[in-house]
mmCIF file of C-alpha atoms in Angstrom:
data_model
loop_
_atom_site.group_PDB
_atom_site.id
_atom_site.type_symbol
_atom_site.label_atom_id
_atom_site.label_comp_id
_atom_site.label_asym_id
_atom_site.label_seq_id
_atom_site.Cartn_x
_atom_site.Cartn_y
_atom_site.Cartn_z
ATOM 1 C CA MET S 1 -16.707 11.679 -5.692
ATOM 2 C CA ALA S 2 -14.542 14.546 -6.911
ATOM 3 C CA GLU S 3 -17.482 16.690 -8.054
ATOM 4 C CA VAL S 4 -19.260 16.239 -4.722
ATOM 5 C CA CYS S 5 -16.116 17.394 -2.936
ATOM 6 C CA GLY S 6 -15.531 20.402 -5.210
ATOM 7 C CA ALA S 7 -12.373 18.952 -6.729
ATOM 8 C CA SER S 8 -11.097 17.758 -10.094
ATOM 9 C CA LEU S 9 -10.652 14.077 -10.886
ATOM 10 C CA VAL S 10 -7.504 12.863 -12.612
ATOM 11 C CA VAL S 11 -6.222 9.358 -13.222
ATOM 12 C CA ASP S 12 -2.579 8.443 -12.800
ATOM 13 C CA ALA S 13 -0.698 5.152 -12.673
ATOM 14 C CA TYR S 14 -2.014 4.462 -9.157
ATOM 15 C CA GLY S 15 -5.652 5.021 -10.069
ATOM 16 C CA PRO S 16 -8.108 7.937 -9.775
ATOM 17 C CA GLN S 17 -7.292 10.835 -7.483
ATOM 18 C CA VAL S 18 -8.840 14.162 -6.542
ATOM 19 C CA VAL S 19 -7.031 17.468 -6.991
ATOM 20 C CA PHE S 20 -7.941 20.741 -5.290
ATOM 21 C CA VAL S 21 -6.824 24.100 -6.652
ATOM 22 C CA ARG S 22 -5.146 24.969 -3.363
ATOM 23 C CA ARG S 23 -2.370 22.715 -2.100
ATOM 24 C CA ALA S 24 -2.423 21.388 1.437
ATOM 25 C CA SER S 25 -0.102 22.594 4.168
ATOM 26 C CA LEU S 26 1.539 20.533 6.876
ATOM 27 C CA ALA S 27 -0.134 22.702 9.502
ATOM 28 C CA GLU S 28 -3.546 21.745 8.062
ATOM 29 C CA LEU S 29 -2.730 18.053 8.120
ATOM 30 C CA GLN S 30 -1.788 18.336 11.783
ATOM 31 C CA ALA S 31 -4.669 20.579 12.814
ATOM 32 C CA GLY S 32 -7.302 18.502 11.012
ATOM 33 C CA ALA S 33 -7.839 17.472 7.397
ATOM 34 C CA VAL S 34 -10.132 15.304 5.303
ATOM 35 C CA ALA S 35 -9.220 13.753 1.940
ATOM 36 C CA PRO S 36 -11.465 12.028 -0.635
ATOM 37 C CA LEU S 37 -9.684 8.829 -1.678
ATOM 38 C CA PRO S 38 -11.153 7.410 -4.913
ATOM 39 C CA ASP S 39 -7.888 5.518 -5.489
ATOM 40 C CA TRP S 40 -8.943 2.901 -2.905
ATOM 41 C CA GLY S 41 -11.283 0.002 -3.699
ATOM 42 C CA LEU S 42 -13.270 -2.346 -1.468
ATOM 43 C CA LEU S 43 -13.955 -6.087 -1.733
ATOM 44 C CA ARG S 44 -16.553 -7.949 0.348
ATOM 45 C CA LEU S 45 -16.581 -11.679 1.147
ATOM 46 C CA GLU S 46 -19.739 -13.273 2.556
ATOM 47 C CA GLY S 47 -20.828 -16.813 3.331
ATOM 48 C CA ILE S 48 -20.288 -19.487 5.957
ATOM 49 C CA ASP S 49 -16.936 -20.462 4.394
ATOM 50 C CA ALA S 50 -15.611 -16.890 3.984
ATOM 51 C CA VAL S 51 -13.150 -17.064 6.888
ATOM 52 C CA LYS S 52 -11.868 -20.523 5.999
ATOM 53 C CA PHE S 53 -11.549 -19.586 2.339
ATOM 54 C CA LEU S 54 -9.637 -16.324 2.843
ATOM 55 C CA HIS S 55 -7.464 -17.892 5.540
ATOM 56 C CA SER S 56 -6.000 -20.159 2.864
ATOM 57 C CA GLN S 57 -5.406 -17.295 0.426
ATOM 58 C CA THR S 58 -3.587 -14.455 2.235
ATOM 59 C CA THR S 59 -0.453 -14.057 4.316
ATOM 60 C CA ASN S 60 -2.223 -13.226 7.603
ATOM 61 C CA ASP S 61 -4.225 -15.346 10.041
ATOM 62 C CA VAL S 62 -7.850 -14.645 9.144
ATOM 63 C CA ALA S 63 -9.229 -17.311 11.457
ATOM 64 C CA LYS S 64 -7.669 -15.691 14.529
ATOM 65 C CA GLN S 65 -8.368 -12.111 13.491
ATOM 66 C CA PRO S 66 -11.093 -10.872 15.843
ATOM 67 C CA PRO S 67 -13.904 -8.526 14.811
ATOM 68 C CA GLY S 68 -12.955 -4.946 15.552
ATOM 69 C CA GLU S 69 -9.328 -5.415 14.517
ATOM 70 C CA ALA S 70 -7.772 -4.513 11.165
ATOM 71 C CA ARG S 71 -4.751 -6.318 9.761
ATOM 72 C CA TRP S 72 -2.658 -6.011 6.637
ATOM 73 C CA HIS S 73 -2.901 -9.015 4.351
ATOM 74 C CA GLY S 74 -0.719 -9.869 1.418
ATOM 75 C CA TYR S 75 -1.785 -11.891 -1.595
ATOM 76 C CA CYS S 76 1.086 -13.789 -3.204
ATOM 77 C CA THR S 77 1.746 -16.134 -6.072
ATOM 78 C CA ALA S 78 2.623 -19.741 -5.341
ATOM 79 C CA LYS S 79 6.289 -18.701 -5.401
ATOM 80 C CA GLY S 80 5.727 -15.968 -2.831
ATOM 81 C CA ARG S 81 5.693 -12.911 -5.108
ATOM 82 C CA LEU S 82 3.439 -10.244 -3.624
ATOM 83 C CA LEU S 83 0.590 -9.221 -5.932
ATOM 84 C CA ALA S 84 -1.439 -7.019 -3.582
ATOM 85 C CA SER S 85 -1.465 -5.562 -0.068
ATOM 86 C CA MET S 86 -4.913 -5.284 1.491
ATOM 87 C CA LEU S 87 -6.264 -4.014 4.802
ATOM 88 C CA GLY S 88 -8.810 -6.543 6.044
ATOM 89 C CA TRP S 89 -11.366 -6.561 8.836
ATOM 90 C CA ARG S 90 -14.443 -8.542 9.879
ATOM 91 C CA ASP S 91 -17.870 -7.362 10.931
ATOM 92 C CA GLU S 92 -21.056 -9.255 11.764
ATOM 93 C CA THR S 93 -21.865 -10.101 8.149
ATOM 94 C CA ALA S 94 -18.717 -10.097 6.032
ATOM 95 C CA ILE S 95 -14.971 -9.809 5.610
ATOM 96 C CA ARG S 96 -13.910 -6.610 3.871
ATOM 97 C CA LEU S 97 -10.643 -5.864 2.082
ATOM 98 C CA LEU S 98 -9.463 -2.337 1.280
ATOM 99 C CA LEU S 99 -6.886 -2.220 -1.501
ATOM 100 C CA PRO S 100 -5.663 0.068 -4.310
ATOM 101 C CA ARG S 101 -8.554 0.674 -6.708
ATOM 102 C CA PRO S 102 -6.753 -0.604 -9.855
ATOM 103 C CA LEU S 103 -6.248 -3.962 -8.100
ATOM 104 C CA ALA S 104 -9.832 -4.451 -6.870
ATOM 105 C CA ALA S 105 -11.326 -6.031 -9.995
ATOM 106 C CA PRO S 106 -8.252 -8.211 -10.803
ATOM 107 C CA MET S 107 -8.097 -9.454 -7.186
ATOM 108 C CA ARG S 108 -11.799 -10.309 -7.143
ATOM 109 C CA LYS S 109 -11.333 -12.255 -10.372
ATOM 110 C CA ARG S 110 -8.267 -14.068 -9.080
ATOM 111 C CA LEU S 111 -9.840 -14.975 -5.727
ATOM 112 C CA SER S 112 -12.978 -16.190 -7.508
ATOM 113 C CA MET S 113 -10.873 -18.750 -9.390
ATOM 114 C CA PHE S 114 -10.291 -20.628 -6.117
ATOM 115 C CA VAL S 115 -13.788 -20.548 -4.624
ATOM 116 C CA LEU S 116 -14.780 -23.881 -6.227
ATOM 117 C CA ARG S 117 -17.382 -25.420 -3.868
ATOM 118 C CA ALA S 118 -16.753 -23.087 -0.951
ATOM 119 C CA LYS S 119 -19.858 -21.273 0.265
ATOM 120 C CA VAL S 120 -18.519 -17.762 -0.227
ATOM 121 C CA ALA S 121 -19.540 -14.840 -2.429
ATOM 122 C CA LEU S 122 -17.057 -12.159 -3.532
ATOM 123 C CA THR S 123 -18.316 -8.677 -4.406
ATOM 124 C CA ASP S 124 -16.467 -5.600 -5.622
ATOM 125 C CA ASP S 125 -18.043 -2.714 -3.675
ATOM 126 C CA SER S 126 -15.636 -0.081 -5.009
ATOM 127 C CA ASP S 127 -18.189 1.820 -7.093
ATOM 128 C CA GLY S 128 -20.723 1.858 -4.270
ATOM 129 C CA SER S 129 -18.347 2.977 -1.521
ATOM 130 C CA ALA S 130 -16.728 6.259 -0.542
ATOM 131 C CA VAL S 131 -13.367 6.197 1.228
ATOM 132 C CA LEU S 132 -12.273 9.308 3.120
ATOM 133 C CA GLY S 133 -9.016 9.899 4.975
ATOM 134 C CA LEU S 134 -8.956 12.008 8.140
ATOM 135 C CA SER S 135 -5.895 13.315 9.943
ATOM 136 C CA GLY S 136 -4.925 15.657 12.727
ATOM 137 C CA ALA S 137 -6.030 16.856 16.133
ATOM 138 C CA ALA S 138 -9.545 17.926 15.121
ATOM 139 C CA ALA S 139 -10.473 14.656 13.401
ATOM 140 C CA PRO S 140 -11.742 12.842 16.556
ATOM 141 C CA ALA S 141 -14.201 15.645 17.321
ATOM 142 C CA ALA S 142 -15.376 15.636 13.708
ATOM 143 C CA LEU S 143 -16.016 11.885 13.879
ATOM 144 C CA ALA S 144 -17.855 12.332 17.177
ATOM 145 C CA THR S 145 -20.313 14.742 15.549
ATOM 146 C CA LEU S 146 -21.278 11.865 13.244
ATOM 147 C CA GLY S 147 -21.893 9.624 16.232
ATOM 148 C CA LEU S 148 -18.759 7.612 15.508
ATOM 149 C CA ALA S 149 -16.265 6.182 17.956
ATOM 150 C CA VAL S 150 -12.586 6.993 17.462
ATOM 151 C CA PRO S 151 -10.660 3.710 17.238
ATOM 152 C CA GLY S 152 -6.996 3.344 18.029
ATOM 153 C CA PRO S 153 -4.414 2.250 15.455
ATOM 154 C CA MET S 154 -5.495 -0.866 13.537
ATOM 155 C CA GLN S 155 -8.835 -0.949 15.363
ATOM 156 C CA VAL S 156 -12.264 -0.772 13.694
ATOM 157 C CA ALA S 157 -15.449 0.971 14.836
ATOM 158 C CA VAL S 158 -18.743 0.359 13.014
ATOM 159 C CA ALA S 159 -21.894 2.448 13.360
ATOM 160 C CA GLY S 160 -24.642 1.385 10.981
ATOM 161 C CA GLU S 161 -23.405 1.919 7.427
ATOM 162 C CA LEU S 162 -20.263 3.798 8.502
ATOM 163 C CA THR S 163 -16.903 2.217 9.319
ATOM 164 C CA VAL S 164 -13.914 3.978 10.891
ATOM 165 C CA ILE S 165 -10.450 2.373 10.884
ATOM 166 C CA GLY S 166 -7.583 3.731 12.942
ATOM 167 C CA LEU S 167 -4.246 3.898 11.134
ATOM 168 C CA PRO S 168 -0.758 4.020 12.636
ATOM 169 C CA PRO S 169 0.273 7.645 13.268
ATOM 170 C CA CYS S 170 2.335 9.240 10.535
ATOM 171 C CA PRO S 171 5.817 10.076 11.868
ATOM 172 C CA VAL S 172 7.144 13.479 10.850
ATOM 173 C CA SER S 173 10.747 14.373 11.640
ATOM 174 C CA ALA S 174 11.529 17.989 12.368
ATOM 175 C CA ALA S 175 15.191 17.401 11.618
ATOM 176 C CA SER S 176 14.554 15.998 8.168
ATOM 177 C CA GLU S 177 12.040 18.692 7.293
ATOM 178 C CA ALA S 178 14.326 21.461 8.494
ATOM 179 C CA ALA S 179 17.010 20.001 6.269
ATOM 180 C CA GLY S 180 14.796 20.677 3.297
ATOM 181 C CA SER S 181 13.343 17.275 2.413
ATOM 182 C CA ALA S 182 9.842 18.705 2.770
ATOM 183 C CA ALA S 183 10.510 20.992 -0.179
ATOM 184 C CA GLN S 184 9.876 17.975 -2.390
ATOM 185 C CA ALA S 185 6.748 16.898 -0.500
ATOM 186 C CA PRO S 186 3.208 17.766 -1.567
ATOM 187 C CA THR S 187 2.829 20.104 1.395
ATOM 188 C CA GLY S 188 5.854 22.094 0.275
ATOM 189 C CA LEU S 189 6.495 23.370 3.803
ATOM 190 C CA ALA S 190 9.402 23.083 6.191
ATOM 191 C CA GLN S 191 8.582 22.332 9.808
ATOM 192 C CA THR S 192 9.483 24.057 12.979
ATOM 193 C CA PRO S 193 10.482 21.802 15.904
ATOM 194 C CA ALA S 194 7.104 22.483 17.521
ATOM 195 C CA GLN S 195 5.390 20.859 14.564
ATOM 196 C CA ALA S 196 7.360 17.624 14.866
ATOM 197 C CA ALA S 197 4.685 15.243 16.126
ATOM 198 C CA ALA S 198 3.098 12.100 14.793
ATOM 199 C CA LEU S 199 -0.029 12.659 12.726
ATOM 200 C CA PRO S 200 -3.005 10.547 13.840
ATOM 201 C CA ARG S 201 -5.001 9.208 10.893
ATOM 202 C CA TRP S 202 -8.231 7.347 10.181
ATOM 203 C CA TRP S 203 -10.114 5.912 7.233
ATOM 204 C CA LEU S 204 -13.863 6.501 7.025
ATOM 205 C CA ILE S 205 -15.790 4.180 4.694
ATOM 206 C CA ALA S 206 -19.419 4.806 3.788
ATOM 207 C CA PRO S 207 -21.976 4.047 1.060
ATOM 208 C CA ILE S 208 -21.447 6.425 -1.844
ATOM 209 C CA GLU S 209 -24.942 7.899 -1.423
ATOM 210 C CA ARG S 210 -23.934 9.138 2.048
ATOM 211 C CA LEU S 211 -20.984 11.109 0.664
ATOM 212 C CA PRO S 212 -22.697 14.518 0.052
ATOM 213 C CA ALA S 213 -23.925 14.805 3.647
ATOM 214 C CA LEU S 214 -20.700 13.441 5.118
ATOM 215 C CA TRP S 215 -18.524 15.761 3.059
ATOM 216 C CA SER S 216 -20.625 18.787 3.956
ATOM 217 C CA GLU S 217 -20.249 18.014 7.666
ATOM 218 C CA LEU S 218 -16.562 17.067 7.638
ATOM 219 C CA ALA S 219 -15.358 19.786 5.256
ATOM 220 C CA GLY S 220 -16.969 22.338 7.560
ATOM 221 C CA ARG S 221 -14.755 21.152 10.416
ATOM 222 C CA LEU S 222 -11.598 19.920 8.670
ATOM 223 C CA ALA S 223 -9.434 21.298 5.867
ATOM 224 C CA PRO S 224 -10.110 19.533 2.538
ATOM 225 C CA VAL S 225 -6.905 18.054 1.122
ATOM 226 C CA ASP S 226 -6.293 15.933 -1.950
ATOM 227 C CA SER S 227 -4.865 12.528 -2.796
ATOM 228 C CA GLU S 228 -1.348 13.931 -3.137
ATOM 229 C CA ALA S 229 -1.252 15.001 0.496
ATOM 230 C CA TRP S 230 -2.636 11.666 1.694
ATOM 231 C CA ARG S 231 -0.137 9.711 -0.401
ATOM 232 C CA TRP S 232 2.644 11.793 1.098
ATOM 233 C CA MET S 233 1.488 10.658 4.547
ATOM 234 C CA ASP S 234 1.267 7.058 3.295
ATOM 235 C CA ILE S 235 4.914 7.215 2.279
ATOM 236 C CA ARG S 236 5.870 8.672 5.653
ATOM 237 C CA CYS S 237 4.036 5.752 7.235
ATOM 238 C CA GLY S 238 6.035 3.255 5.211
ATOM 239 C CA LEU S 239 3.348 2.358 2.665
ATOM 240 C CA PRO S 240 4.686 3.659 -0.642
ATOM 241 C CA ARG S 241 3.268 2.189 -3.818
ATOM 242 C CA VAL S 242 6.266 1.770 -6.094
ATOM 243 C CA LEU S 243 6.644 0.993 -9.774
ATOM 244 C CA PRO S 244 3.562 2.576 -11.328
ATOM 245 C CA ALA S 245 2.472 1.638 -14.829
ATOM 246 C CA GLY S 246 5.114 2.491 -17.418
ATOM 247 C CA CYS S 247 8.071 1.823 -15.109
ATOM 248 C CA HIS S 248 10.382 -1.194 -15.195
ATOM 249 C CA ALA S 249 13.125 -1.972 -12.663
ATOM 250 C CA MET S 250 16.474 -3.114 -14.072
ATOM 251 C CA VAL S 251 18.483 -4.950 -11.401
ATOM 252 C CA ASP S 252 22.178 -5.826 -11.736
ATOM 253 C CA ALA S 253 22.915 -9.116 -9.962
ATOM 254 C CA ASP S 254 26.646 -8.371 -10.223
ATOM 255 C CA ALA S 255 26.202 -5.439 -7.827
ATOM 256 C CA TRP S 256 26.173 -7.430 -4.564
ATOM 257 C CA PRO S 257 27.710 -10.689 -3.304
ATOM 258 C CA GLN S 258 25.519 -13.764 -3.205
ATOM 259 C CA PRO S 259 24.937 -14.793 0.437
ATOM 260 C CA ARG S 260 26.291 -18.198 1.444
ATOM 261 C CA LEU S 261 22.797 -19.452 2.272
ATOM 262 C CA MET S 262 21.560 -18.579 -1.220
ATOM 263 C CA ALA S 263 24.602 -20.264 -2.777
ATOM 264 C CA PHE S 264 23.947 -23.379 -0.673
ATOM 265 C CA LEU S 265 20.261 -23.525 -1.708
ATOM 266 C CA GLN S 266 21.182 -23.016 -5.342
ATOM 267 C CA ALA S 267 23.824 -25.761 -5.258
ATOM 268 C CA GLN S 268 21.642 -28.282 -3.417
ATOM 269 C CA GLY S 269 18.722 -27.729 -5.737
ATOM 270 C CA ALA S 270 20.714 -27.309 -8.959
ATOM 271 C CA ILE S 271 18.782 -24.086 -9.528
ATOM 272 C CA GLU S 272 19.551 -21.863 -12.497
ATOM 273 C CA PRO S 273 20.389 -18.192 -11.688
ATOM 274 C CA ALA S 274 17.277 -16.884 -13.456
ATOM 275 C CA GLU S 275 15.055 -19.131 -11.351
ATOM 276 C CA MET S 276 16.864 -17.970 -8.196
ATOM 277 C CA ALA S 277 16.083 -14.379 -9.136
ATOM 278 C CA ARG S 278 12.411 -15.173 -9.728
ATOM 279 C CA THR S 279 12.006 -17.108 -6.473
ATOM 280 C CA PHE S 280 14.273 -15.649 -3.755
ATOM 281 C CA ASN S 281 15.356 -12.177 -2.647
ATOM 282 C CA CYS S 282 18.957 -13.444 -3.051
ATOM 283 C CA GLY S 283 20.258 -11.276 -0.231
ATOM 284 C CA ILE S 284 18.445 -7.988 -0.829
ATOM 285 C CA GLY S 285 16.399 -7.488 2.312
ATOM 286 C CA MET S 286 15.112 -4.015 1.447
ATOM 287 C CA ALA S 287 15.167 -1.904 -1.698
ATOM 288 C CA VAL S 288 14.997 1.904 -1.584
ATOM 289 C CA ILE S 289 13.972 3.738 -4.762
ATOM 290 C CA VAL S 290 15.022 7.392 -4.925
ATOM 291 C CA LYS S 291 15.533 10.064 -7.555
ATOM 292 C CA ALA S 292 18.837 9.660 -9.357
ATOM 293 C CA ASP S 293 20.139 13.040 -8.192
ATOM 294 C CA ALA S 294 19.400 12.101 -4.568
ATOM 295 C CA ALA S 295 21.101 8.702 -4.626
ATOM 296 C CA ASP S 296 24.469 9.915 -3.309
ATOM 297 C CA ALA S 297 22.928 11.810 -0.404
ATOM 298 C CA VAL S 298 20.625 8.929 0.547
ATOM 299 C CA THR S 299 23.499 6.448 0.341
ATOM 300 C CA ALA S 300 25.655 8.627 2.584
ATOM 301 C CA ALA S 301 22.869 9.019 5.148
ATOM 302 C CA LEU S 302 22.180 5.289 5.305
ATOM 303 C CA GLU S 303 25.868 4.397 5.542
ATOM 304 C CA ALA S 304 26.270 6.950 8.336
ATOM 305 C CA ALA S 305 23.487 5.099 10.162
ATOM 306 C CA GLY S 306 25.462 1.859 9.894
ATOM 307 C CA GLU S 307 23.743 0.270 6.889
ATOM 308 C CA THR S 308 25.531 -1.569 4.075
ATOM 309 C CA ILE S 309 24.393 -0.163 0.741
ATOM 310 C CA PHE S 310 24.613 -1.570 -2.779
ATOM 311 C CA ARG S 311 23.569 0.284 -5.941
ATOM 312 C CA ILE S 312 21.591 -2.534 -7.487
ATOM 313 C CA GLY S 313 19.918 -0.939 -10.497
ATOM 314 C CA THR S 314 17.675 1.682 -12.033
ATOM 315 C CA VAL S 315 14.017 2.285 -12.899
ATOM 316 C CA GLU S 316 13.412 2.804 -16.607
ATOM 317 C CA ALA S 317 10.466 3.323 -18.929
ATOM 318 C CA GLY S 318 8.742 0.082 -19.881
ATOM 319 C CA ASP S 319 6.074 -2.391 -18.856
ATOM 320 C CA ARG S 320 5.502 -2.560 -15.102
ATOM 321 C CA GLY S 321 7.829 -5.236 -13.727
ATOM 322 C CA CYS S 322 11.434 -6.126 -13.043
ATOM 323 C CA THR S 323 14.376 -7.607 -14.933
ATOM 324 C CA VAL S 324 17.393 -9.063 -13.132
ATOM 325 C CA ARG S 325 20.576 -9.383 -15.176
ATOM 326 C CA GLY S 326 23.782 -11.222 -14.390
ATOM 327 C CA SER S 327 27.023 -11.977 -16.169
ATOM 328 C CA ALA S 328 28.851 -15.259 -16.624
ATOM 329 C CA GLU S 329 29.941 -16.830 -13.302
ATOM 330 C CA THR S 330 27.566 -14.590 -11.284
ATOM 331 C CA TRP S 331 25.601 -17.025 -9.115
ATOM 332 C CA SER S 332 27.488 -19.887 -10.816
ATOM 333 C CA ALA S 333 26.073 -19.001 -14.236
ATOM 334 C CA ARG S 334 27.539 -20.572 -17.339
ATOM 335 C CA GLY S 335 26.885 -17.413 -19.346
ATOM 336 C CA ASP S 336 25.126 -14.059 -19.269
ATOM 337 C CA TRP S 337 21.515 -14.390 -18.056
ATOM 338 C CA THR S 338 18.322 -12.427 -17.412
ATOM 339 C CA ALA S 339 15.079 -13.032 -15.517
ATOM 340 C CA THR S 340 12.024 -10.846 -16.138
ATOM 341 C CA HIS S 341 8.734 -10.551 -14.268
ATOM 342 C CA HIS S 342 5.829 -8.391 -15.399
ATOM 343 C CA GLY S 343 3.518 -7.415 -12.550
#
């Protein structure tokens, strides 16, 4: 994919990505941009039992998901630990799941373990598919030149071998950019107030053999941008992929009070603290991971907005996963304890 698009291919902890010599600008993303996205994979489920089978496997309602609508699905362990987030949709012949490329093969293998006698076939189409991201005001006209409809957010339009999926617009705050947060973003640009508008975005999915012609047409109308710029928009849309390979979260259970409900569940079930940490969120509704030198500023901003903040740990070098540590008497422990999960 990278060579066809005139870019270099590198592999990081999130999978393969394309890199162009010239970095993208925010103005280009808003005016109209196209990004090759080799870091996304595609699974296909076919067969008369496909809907029934997947309905029992993911967190969303597959049976009531109509064709033409995309929904986010989670795949969890029996204890509710999320293993993968996937965007799923149905067409006339199959259910398709778009997910991070490094997870495609493991998820196909894991789902296949539960097929048993169900009449369903699972195929990894990642190598045979090209995923492109489009953003900005000029993207609808570029799609129209390909004879493609322009779906709204979380809607799907199919034309032959091509599929277009509308994504939620990417919110961009003029105030935050003017304050300098954009200096750390891939675009490296600060905004003016006039630029502060949501970025419309779409995914275009096609057979890999269609990529040369598609790229030639789209790159002539939209600015080519790389995976870094698209990931920056993903984060702005609330879809960051945290804890890449080589990173391990160390969480201090002493850092926040155990909620009464968690204490009640633990007491009624005679549950050890380590098992509580593996099974429940134990009162942490949302975790924000930031650079260490930005922690004070982020904490102050969130507290000013009325949030209650606890410094619960750090991210260190190690195997991908999380370790929760507590001292004696924390969560009714009889001694110091730890709970580790490798994901």
